[in-house]
mmCIF file of C-alpha atoms in Angstrom:
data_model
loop_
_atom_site.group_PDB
_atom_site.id
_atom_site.type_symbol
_atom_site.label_atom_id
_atom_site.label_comp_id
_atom_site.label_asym_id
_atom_site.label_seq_id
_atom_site.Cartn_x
_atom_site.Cartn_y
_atom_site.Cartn_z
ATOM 1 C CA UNK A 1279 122.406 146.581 56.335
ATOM 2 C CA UNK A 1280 122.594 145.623 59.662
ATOM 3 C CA UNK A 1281 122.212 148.142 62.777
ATOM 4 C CA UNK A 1282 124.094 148.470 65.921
ATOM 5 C CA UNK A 1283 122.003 150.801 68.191
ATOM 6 C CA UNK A 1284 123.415 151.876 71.416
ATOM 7 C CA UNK A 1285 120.549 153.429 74.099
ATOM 8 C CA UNK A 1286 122.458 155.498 76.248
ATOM 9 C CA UNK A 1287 121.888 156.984 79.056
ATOM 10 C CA UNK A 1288 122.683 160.505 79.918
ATOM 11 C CA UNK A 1289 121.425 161.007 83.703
ATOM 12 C CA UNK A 1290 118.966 163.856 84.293
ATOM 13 C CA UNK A 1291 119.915 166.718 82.227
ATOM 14 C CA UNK A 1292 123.318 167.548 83.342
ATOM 15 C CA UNK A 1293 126.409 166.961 81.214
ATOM 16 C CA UNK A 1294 128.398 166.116 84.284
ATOM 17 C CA UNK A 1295 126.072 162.771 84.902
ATOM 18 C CA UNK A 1296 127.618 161.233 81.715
ATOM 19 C CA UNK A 1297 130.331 158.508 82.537
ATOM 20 C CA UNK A 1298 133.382 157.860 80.422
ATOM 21 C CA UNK A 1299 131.712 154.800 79.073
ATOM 22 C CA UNK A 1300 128.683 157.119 77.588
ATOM 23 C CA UNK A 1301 131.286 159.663 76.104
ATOM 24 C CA UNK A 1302 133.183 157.324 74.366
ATOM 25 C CA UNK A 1303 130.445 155.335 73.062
ATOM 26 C CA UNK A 1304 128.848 158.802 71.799
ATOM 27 C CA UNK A 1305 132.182 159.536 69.729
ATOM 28 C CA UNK A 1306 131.890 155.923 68.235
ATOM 29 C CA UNK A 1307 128.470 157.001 66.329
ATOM 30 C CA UNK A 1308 127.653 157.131 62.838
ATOM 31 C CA UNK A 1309 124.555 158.758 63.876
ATOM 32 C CA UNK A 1310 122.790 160.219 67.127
ATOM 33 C CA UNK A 1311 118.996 161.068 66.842
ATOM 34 C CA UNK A 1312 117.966 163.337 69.031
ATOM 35 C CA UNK A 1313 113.764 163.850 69.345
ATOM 36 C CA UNK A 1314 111.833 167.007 69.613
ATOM 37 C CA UNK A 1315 108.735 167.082 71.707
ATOM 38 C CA UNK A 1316 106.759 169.890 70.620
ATOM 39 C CA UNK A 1317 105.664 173.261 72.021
ATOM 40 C CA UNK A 1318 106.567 173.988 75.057
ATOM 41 C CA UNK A 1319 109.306 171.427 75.630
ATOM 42 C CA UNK A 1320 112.316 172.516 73.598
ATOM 43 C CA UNK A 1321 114.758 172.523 76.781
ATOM 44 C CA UNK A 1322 114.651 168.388 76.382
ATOM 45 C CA UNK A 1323 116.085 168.889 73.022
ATOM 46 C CA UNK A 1324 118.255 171.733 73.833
ATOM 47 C CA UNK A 1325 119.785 169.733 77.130
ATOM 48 C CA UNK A 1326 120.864 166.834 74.359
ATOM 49 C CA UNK A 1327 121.629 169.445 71.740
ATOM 50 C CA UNK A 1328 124.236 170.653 74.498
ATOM 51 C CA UNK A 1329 125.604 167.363 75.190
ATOM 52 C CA UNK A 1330 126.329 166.370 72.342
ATOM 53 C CA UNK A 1331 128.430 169.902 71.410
ATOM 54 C CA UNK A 1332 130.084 169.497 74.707
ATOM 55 C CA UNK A 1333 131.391 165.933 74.684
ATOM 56 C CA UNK A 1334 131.271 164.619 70.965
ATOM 57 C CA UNK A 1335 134.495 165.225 68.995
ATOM 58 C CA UNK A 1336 134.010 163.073 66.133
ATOM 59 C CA UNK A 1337 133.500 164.952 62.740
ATOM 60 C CA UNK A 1338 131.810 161.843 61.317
ATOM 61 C CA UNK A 1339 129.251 161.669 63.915
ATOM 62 C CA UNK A 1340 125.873 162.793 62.334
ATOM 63 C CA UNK A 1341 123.176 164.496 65.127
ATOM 64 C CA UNK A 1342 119.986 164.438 63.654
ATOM 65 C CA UNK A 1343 116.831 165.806 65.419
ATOM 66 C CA UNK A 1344 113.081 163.717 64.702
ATOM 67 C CA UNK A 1345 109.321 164.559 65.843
ATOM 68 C CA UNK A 1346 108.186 162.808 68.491
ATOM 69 C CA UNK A 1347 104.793 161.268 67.852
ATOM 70 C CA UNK A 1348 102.356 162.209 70.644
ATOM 71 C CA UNK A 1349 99.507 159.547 72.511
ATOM 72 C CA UNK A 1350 96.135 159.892 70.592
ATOM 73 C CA UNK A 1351 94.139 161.149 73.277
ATOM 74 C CA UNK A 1352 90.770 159.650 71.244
ATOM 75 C CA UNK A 1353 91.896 156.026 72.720
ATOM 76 C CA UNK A 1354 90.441 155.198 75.665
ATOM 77 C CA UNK A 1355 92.777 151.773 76.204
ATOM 78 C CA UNK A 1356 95.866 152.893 78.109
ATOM 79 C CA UNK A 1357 97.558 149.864 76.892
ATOM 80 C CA UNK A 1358 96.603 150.546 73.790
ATOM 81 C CA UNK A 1359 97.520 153.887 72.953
ATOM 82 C CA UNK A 1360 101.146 153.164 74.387
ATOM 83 C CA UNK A 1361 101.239 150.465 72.462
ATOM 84 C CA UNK A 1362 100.101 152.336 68.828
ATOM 85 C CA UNK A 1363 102.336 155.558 70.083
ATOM 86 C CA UNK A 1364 105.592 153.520 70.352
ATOM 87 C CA UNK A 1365 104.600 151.748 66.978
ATOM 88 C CA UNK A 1366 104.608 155.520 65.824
ATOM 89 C CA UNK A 1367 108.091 156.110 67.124
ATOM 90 C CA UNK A 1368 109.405 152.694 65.891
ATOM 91 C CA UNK A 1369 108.368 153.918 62.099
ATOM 92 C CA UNK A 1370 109.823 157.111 62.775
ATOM 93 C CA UNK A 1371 113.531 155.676 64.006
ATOM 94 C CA UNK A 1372 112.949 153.602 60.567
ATOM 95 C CA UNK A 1373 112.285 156.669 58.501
ATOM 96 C CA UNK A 1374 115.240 158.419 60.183
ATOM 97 C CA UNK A 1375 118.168 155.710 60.100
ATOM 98 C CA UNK A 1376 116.987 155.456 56.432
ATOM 99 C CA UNK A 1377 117.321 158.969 55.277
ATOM 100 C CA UNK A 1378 121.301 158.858 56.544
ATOM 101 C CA UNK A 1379 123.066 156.361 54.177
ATOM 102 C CA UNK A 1380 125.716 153.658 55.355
ATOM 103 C CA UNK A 1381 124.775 154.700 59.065
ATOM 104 C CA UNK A 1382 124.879 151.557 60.038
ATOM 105 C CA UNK A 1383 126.152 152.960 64.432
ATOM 106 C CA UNK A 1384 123.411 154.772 65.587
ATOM 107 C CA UNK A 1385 122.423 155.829 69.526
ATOM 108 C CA UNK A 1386 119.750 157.622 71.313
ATOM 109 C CA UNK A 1387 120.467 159.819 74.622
ATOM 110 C CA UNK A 1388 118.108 158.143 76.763
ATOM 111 C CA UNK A 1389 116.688 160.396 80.018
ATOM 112 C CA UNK A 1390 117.724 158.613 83.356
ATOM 113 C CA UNK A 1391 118.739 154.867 82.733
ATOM 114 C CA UNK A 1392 116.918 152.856 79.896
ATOM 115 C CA UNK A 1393 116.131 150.078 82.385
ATOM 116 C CA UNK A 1394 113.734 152.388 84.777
ATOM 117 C CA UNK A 1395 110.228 153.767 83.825
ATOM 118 C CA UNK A 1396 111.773 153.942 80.209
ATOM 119 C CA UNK A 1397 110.292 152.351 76.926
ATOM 120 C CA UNK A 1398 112.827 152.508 74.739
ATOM 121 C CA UNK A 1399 114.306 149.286 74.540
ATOM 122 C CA UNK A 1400 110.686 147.829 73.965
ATOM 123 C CA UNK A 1401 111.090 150.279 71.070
ATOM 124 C CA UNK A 1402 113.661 148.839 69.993
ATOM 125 C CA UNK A 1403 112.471 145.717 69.913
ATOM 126 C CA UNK A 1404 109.565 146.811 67.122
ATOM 127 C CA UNK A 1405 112.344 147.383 64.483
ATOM 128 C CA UNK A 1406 112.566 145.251 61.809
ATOM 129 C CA UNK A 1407 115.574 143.567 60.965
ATOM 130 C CA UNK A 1408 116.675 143.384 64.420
ATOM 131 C CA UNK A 1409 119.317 145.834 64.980
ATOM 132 C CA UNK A 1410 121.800 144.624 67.515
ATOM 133 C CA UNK A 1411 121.251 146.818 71.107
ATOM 134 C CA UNK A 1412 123.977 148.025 73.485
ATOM 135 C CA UNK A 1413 122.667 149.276 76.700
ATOM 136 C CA UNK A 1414 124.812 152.218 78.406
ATOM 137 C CA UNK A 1415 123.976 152.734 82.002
ATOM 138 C CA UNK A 1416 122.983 156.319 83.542
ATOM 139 C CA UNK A 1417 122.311 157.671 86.035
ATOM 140 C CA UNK A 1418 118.488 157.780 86.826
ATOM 141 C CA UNK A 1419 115.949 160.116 88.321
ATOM 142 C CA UNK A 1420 115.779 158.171 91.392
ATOM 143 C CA UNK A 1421 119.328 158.243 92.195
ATOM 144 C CA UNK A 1422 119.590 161.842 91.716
ATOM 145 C CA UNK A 1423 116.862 162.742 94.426
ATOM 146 C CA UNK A 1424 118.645 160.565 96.810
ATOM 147 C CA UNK A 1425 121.579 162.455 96.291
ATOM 148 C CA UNK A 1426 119.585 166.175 96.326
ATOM 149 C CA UNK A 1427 118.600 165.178 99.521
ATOM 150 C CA UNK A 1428 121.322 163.407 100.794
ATOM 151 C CA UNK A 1429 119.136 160.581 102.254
ATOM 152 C CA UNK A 1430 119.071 156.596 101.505
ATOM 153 C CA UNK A 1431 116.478 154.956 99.622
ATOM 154 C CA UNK A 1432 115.498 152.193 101.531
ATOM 155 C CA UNK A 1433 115.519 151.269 105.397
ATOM 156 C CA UNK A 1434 118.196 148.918 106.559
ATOM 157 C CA UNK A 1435 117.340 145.432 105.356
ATOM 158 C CA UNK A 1436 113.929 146.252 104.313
ATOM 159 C CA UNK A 1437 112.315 146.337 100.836
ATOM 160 C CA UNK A 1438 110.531 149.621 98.916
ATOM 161 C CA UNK A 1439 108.431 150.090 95.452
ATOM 162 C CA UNK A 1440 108.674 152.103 92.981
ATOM 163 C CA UNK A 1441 105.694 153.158 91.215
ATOM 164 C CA UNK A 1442 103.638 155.655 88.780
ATOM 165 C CA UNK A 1443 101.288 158.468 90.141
ATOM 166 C CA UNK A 1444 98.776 157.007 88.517
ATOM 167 C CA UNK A 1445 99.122 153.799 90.340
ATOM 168 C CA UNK A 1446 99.737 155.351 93.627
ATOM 169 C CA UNK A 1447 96.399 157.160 93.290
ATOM 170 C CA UNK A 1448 93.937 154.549 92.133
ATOM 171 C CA UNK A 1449 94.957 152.048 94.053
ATOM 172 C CA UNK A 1450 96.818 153.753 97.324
ATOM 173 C CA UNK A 1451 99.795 152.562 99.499
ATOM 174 C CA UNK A 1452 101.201 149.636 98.216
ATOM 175 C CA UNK A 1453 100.900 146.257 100.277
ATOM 176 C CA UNK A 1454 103.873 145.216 102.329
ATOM 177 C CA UNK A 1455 106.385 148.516 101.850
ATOM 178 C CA UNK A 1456 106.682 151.262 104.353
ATOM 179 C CA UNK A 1457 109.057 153.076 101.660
ATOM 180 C CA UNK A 1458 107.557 154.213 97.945
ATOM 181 C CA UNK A 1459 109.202 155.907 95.104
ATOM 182 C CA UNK A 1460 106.831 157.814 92.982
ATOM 183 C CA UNK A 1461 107.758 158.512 88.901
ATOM 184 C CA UNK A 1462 105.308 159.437 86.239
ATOM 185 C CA UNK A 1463 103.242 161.434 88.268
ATOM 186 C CA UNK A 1464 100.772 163.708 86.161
ATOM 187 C CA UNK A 1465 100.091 165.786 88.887
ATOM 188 C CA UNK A 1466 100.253 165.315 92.990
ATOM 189 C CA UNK A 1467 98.783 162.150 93.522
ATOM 190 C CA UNK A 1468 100.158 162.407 96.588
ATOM 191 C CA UNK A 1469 96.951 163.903 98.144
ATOM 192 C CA UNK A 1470 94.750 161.176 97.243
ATOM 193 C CA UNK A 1471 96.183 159.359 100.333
ATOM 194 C CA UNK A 1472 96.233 159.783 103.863
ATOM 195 C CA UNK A 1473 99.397 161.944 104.433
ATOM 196 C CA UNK A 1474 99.219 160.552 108.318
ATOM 197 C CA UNK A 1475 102.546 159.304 109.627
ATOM 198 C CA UNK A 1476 104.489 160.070 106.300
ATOM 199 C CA UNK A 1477 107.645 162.111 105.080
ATOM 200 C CA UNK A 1478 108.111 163.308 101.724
ATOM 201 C CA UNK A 1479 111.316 163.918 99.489
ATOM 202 C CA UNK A 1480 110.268 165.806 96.607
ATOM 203 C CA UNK A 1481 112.132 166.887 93.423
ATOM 204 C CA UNK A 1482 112.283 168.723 90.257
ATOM 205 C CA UNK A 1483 114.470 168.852 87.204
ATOM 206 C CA UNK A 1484 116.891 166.718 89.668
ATOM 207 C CA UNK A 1485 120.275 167.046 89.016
ATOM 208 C CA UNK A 1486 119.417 169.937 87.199
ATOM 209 C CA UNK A 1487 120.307 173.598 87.238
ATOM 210 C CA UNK A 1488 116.873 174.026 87.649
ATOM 211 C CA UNK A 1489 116.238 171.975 90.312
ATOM 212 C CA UNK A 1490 114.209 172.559 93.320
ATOM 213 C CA UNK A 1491 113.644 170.276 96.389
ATOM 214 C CA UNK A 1492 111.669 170.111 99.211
ATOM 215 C CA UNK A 1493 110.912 167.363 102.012
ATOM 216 C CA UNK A 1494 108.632 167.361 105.063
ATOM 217 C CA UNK A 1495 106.035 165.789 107.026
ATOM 218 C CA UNK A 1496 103.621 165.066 104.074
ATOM 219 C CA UNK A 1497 100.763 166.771 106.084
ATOM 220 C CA UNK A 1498 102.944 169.808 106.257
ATOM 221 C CA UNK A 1499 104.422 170.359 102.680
ATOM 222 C CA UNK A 1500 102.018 169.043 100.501
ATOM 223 C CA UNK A 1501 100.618 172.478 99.541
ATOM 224 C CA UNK A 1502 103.686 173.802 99.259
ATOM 225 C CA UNK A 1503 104.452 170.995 96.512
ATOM 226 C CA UNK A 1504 101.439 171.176 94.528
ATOM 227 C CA UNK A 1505 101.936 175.014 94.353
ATOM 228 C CA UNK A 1506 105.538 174.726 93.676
ATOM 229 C CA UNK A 1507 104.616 172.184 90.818
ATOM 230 C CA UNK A 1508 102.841 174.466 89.282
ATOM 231 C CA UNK A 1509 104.521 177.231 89.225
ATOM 232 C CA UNK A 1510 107.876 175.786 87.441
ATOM 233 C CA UNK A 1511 105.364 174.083 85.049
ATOM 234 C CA UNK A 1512 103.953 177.180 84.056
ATOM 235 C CA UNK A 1513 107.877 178.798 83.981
ATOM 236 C CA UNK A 1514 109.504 176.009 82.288
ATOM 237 C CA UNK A 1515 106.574 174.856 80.022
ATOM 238 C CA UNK A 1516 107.161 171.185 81.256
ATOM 239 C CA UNK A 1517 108.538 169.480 84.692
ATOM 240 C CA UNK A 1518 110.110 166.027 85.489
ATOM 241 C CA UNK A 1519 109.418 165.612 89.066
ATOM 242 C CA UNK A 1520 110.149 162.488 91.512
ATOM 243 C CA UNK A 1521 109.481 162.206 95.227
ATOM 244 C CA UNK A 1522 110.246 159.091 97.573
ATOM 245 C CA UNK A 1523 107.454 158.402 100.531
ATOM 246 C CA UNK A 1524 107.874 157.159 103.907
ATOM 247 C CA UNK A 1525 106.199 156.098 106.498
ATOM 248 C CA UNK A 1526 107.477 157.032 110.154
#
């Protein structure tokens, strides 16, 4: 039985980030899987739970919720453990298309865009046979800030990265940019570099009811972040934060 599986994406949380495109596509399911993350991080569940009773109208579409497989922490290879974890998650998208017979239209609600800091179509790509993938744009984490803040993401003319926390704090400023975008940060690596000459757009939950912002000399609101941080971690049980850097 051959598979069609659409990835699309659903913005950052808010129902009102979902373009015609992903709506219709949504109502053209045999099957939407939606994953649960554990303790402490229902609200990603409940934000596609909601979605999907807000926009799909079909009576034959299926939703059915899956465990997300977690990282084992006891491999010290980065590489490695993504690379066993999204094995994991490929035998569980198996398991779960199999227990609903003749779904043969299936789609995941992908956070953001699946094209940006997003593994799911190299997921995908660990199914075998080869189900056939449709891509459905969204809008990502990165746009969103932008827009909290009302500012533009790069300079005129000039180029910008976009990176991982992790990246930003093992190895600094990247060569060449005077603009960064930060994703995937575990926690402020921000203040492993010198916060001399730069400005800071920070966000949370973007796009979000939830959201909080804040931007200022880097010197200035760093604290402020880190503390912030916290605090809706500890409130919400999980946080999705962003932040773009730049140098004066």
């Amino acid at each position: 039985m051959s598979i069609q599986l659409t990835l699309i994406g659903i913005g950052t949380g808010n129902p009102e980030h979902l373009t015609l495109q992903a709506i219709r596509k949504m109502n053209e399911q045999d099957l939407i899987m939606v994953p649960r993350k554990g303790a402490g991080k229902d609200d990603l569940a409940d934000l596609r739970r909601e979605i999907c009773a807000e926009v799909v109208t079909n009576a034959q579409t299926r939703i059915v919720e899956f465990d997300l497989p977690v990282r084992d922490p006891k491999i010290q290879d980065y590489r490695q453990r993504v690379d066993d974890w999204h094995d994991a998650i490929a035998a569980v998208w198996r398991d779960t298309i199999a227990a609903c017979p003749n779904a043969t239209r299936v789609a995941l609600l992908v956070w953001g865009d699946p094209s940006l800091y997003d593994s799911t179509l190299r997921i995908a790509a660990r199914l075998s046979p080869a189900p056939q993938v449709t891509v459905i744009p969204g809008i990502t984490s990165l746009q969103a800030l932008t827009a909290a803040h009302a500012t533009v993401l790069n300079e005129i003319g000039a180029p910008f990265i976009v990176t991982t926390g992790r990246r930003l704090r093992d190895e600094g400023w990247p060569v060449g940019v005077d603009t960064v975008a930060v994703m995937l940060d575990a926690g402020s690596a921000f203040e492993a570099i010198d916060p001399a000459g730069l400005h800071i757009w920070w966000g949370a939950y973007v796009g979000m009811k939830e959201q909080i912002i804040i931007e200022g000399p880097l010197a200035e609101v760093a604290g402020q972040i880190t503390e912030t941080r916290a605090r809706a971690r500890a409130d919400h049980g999980w946080i999705m934060d962003i932040y773009l850097l730049r140098k004066a």
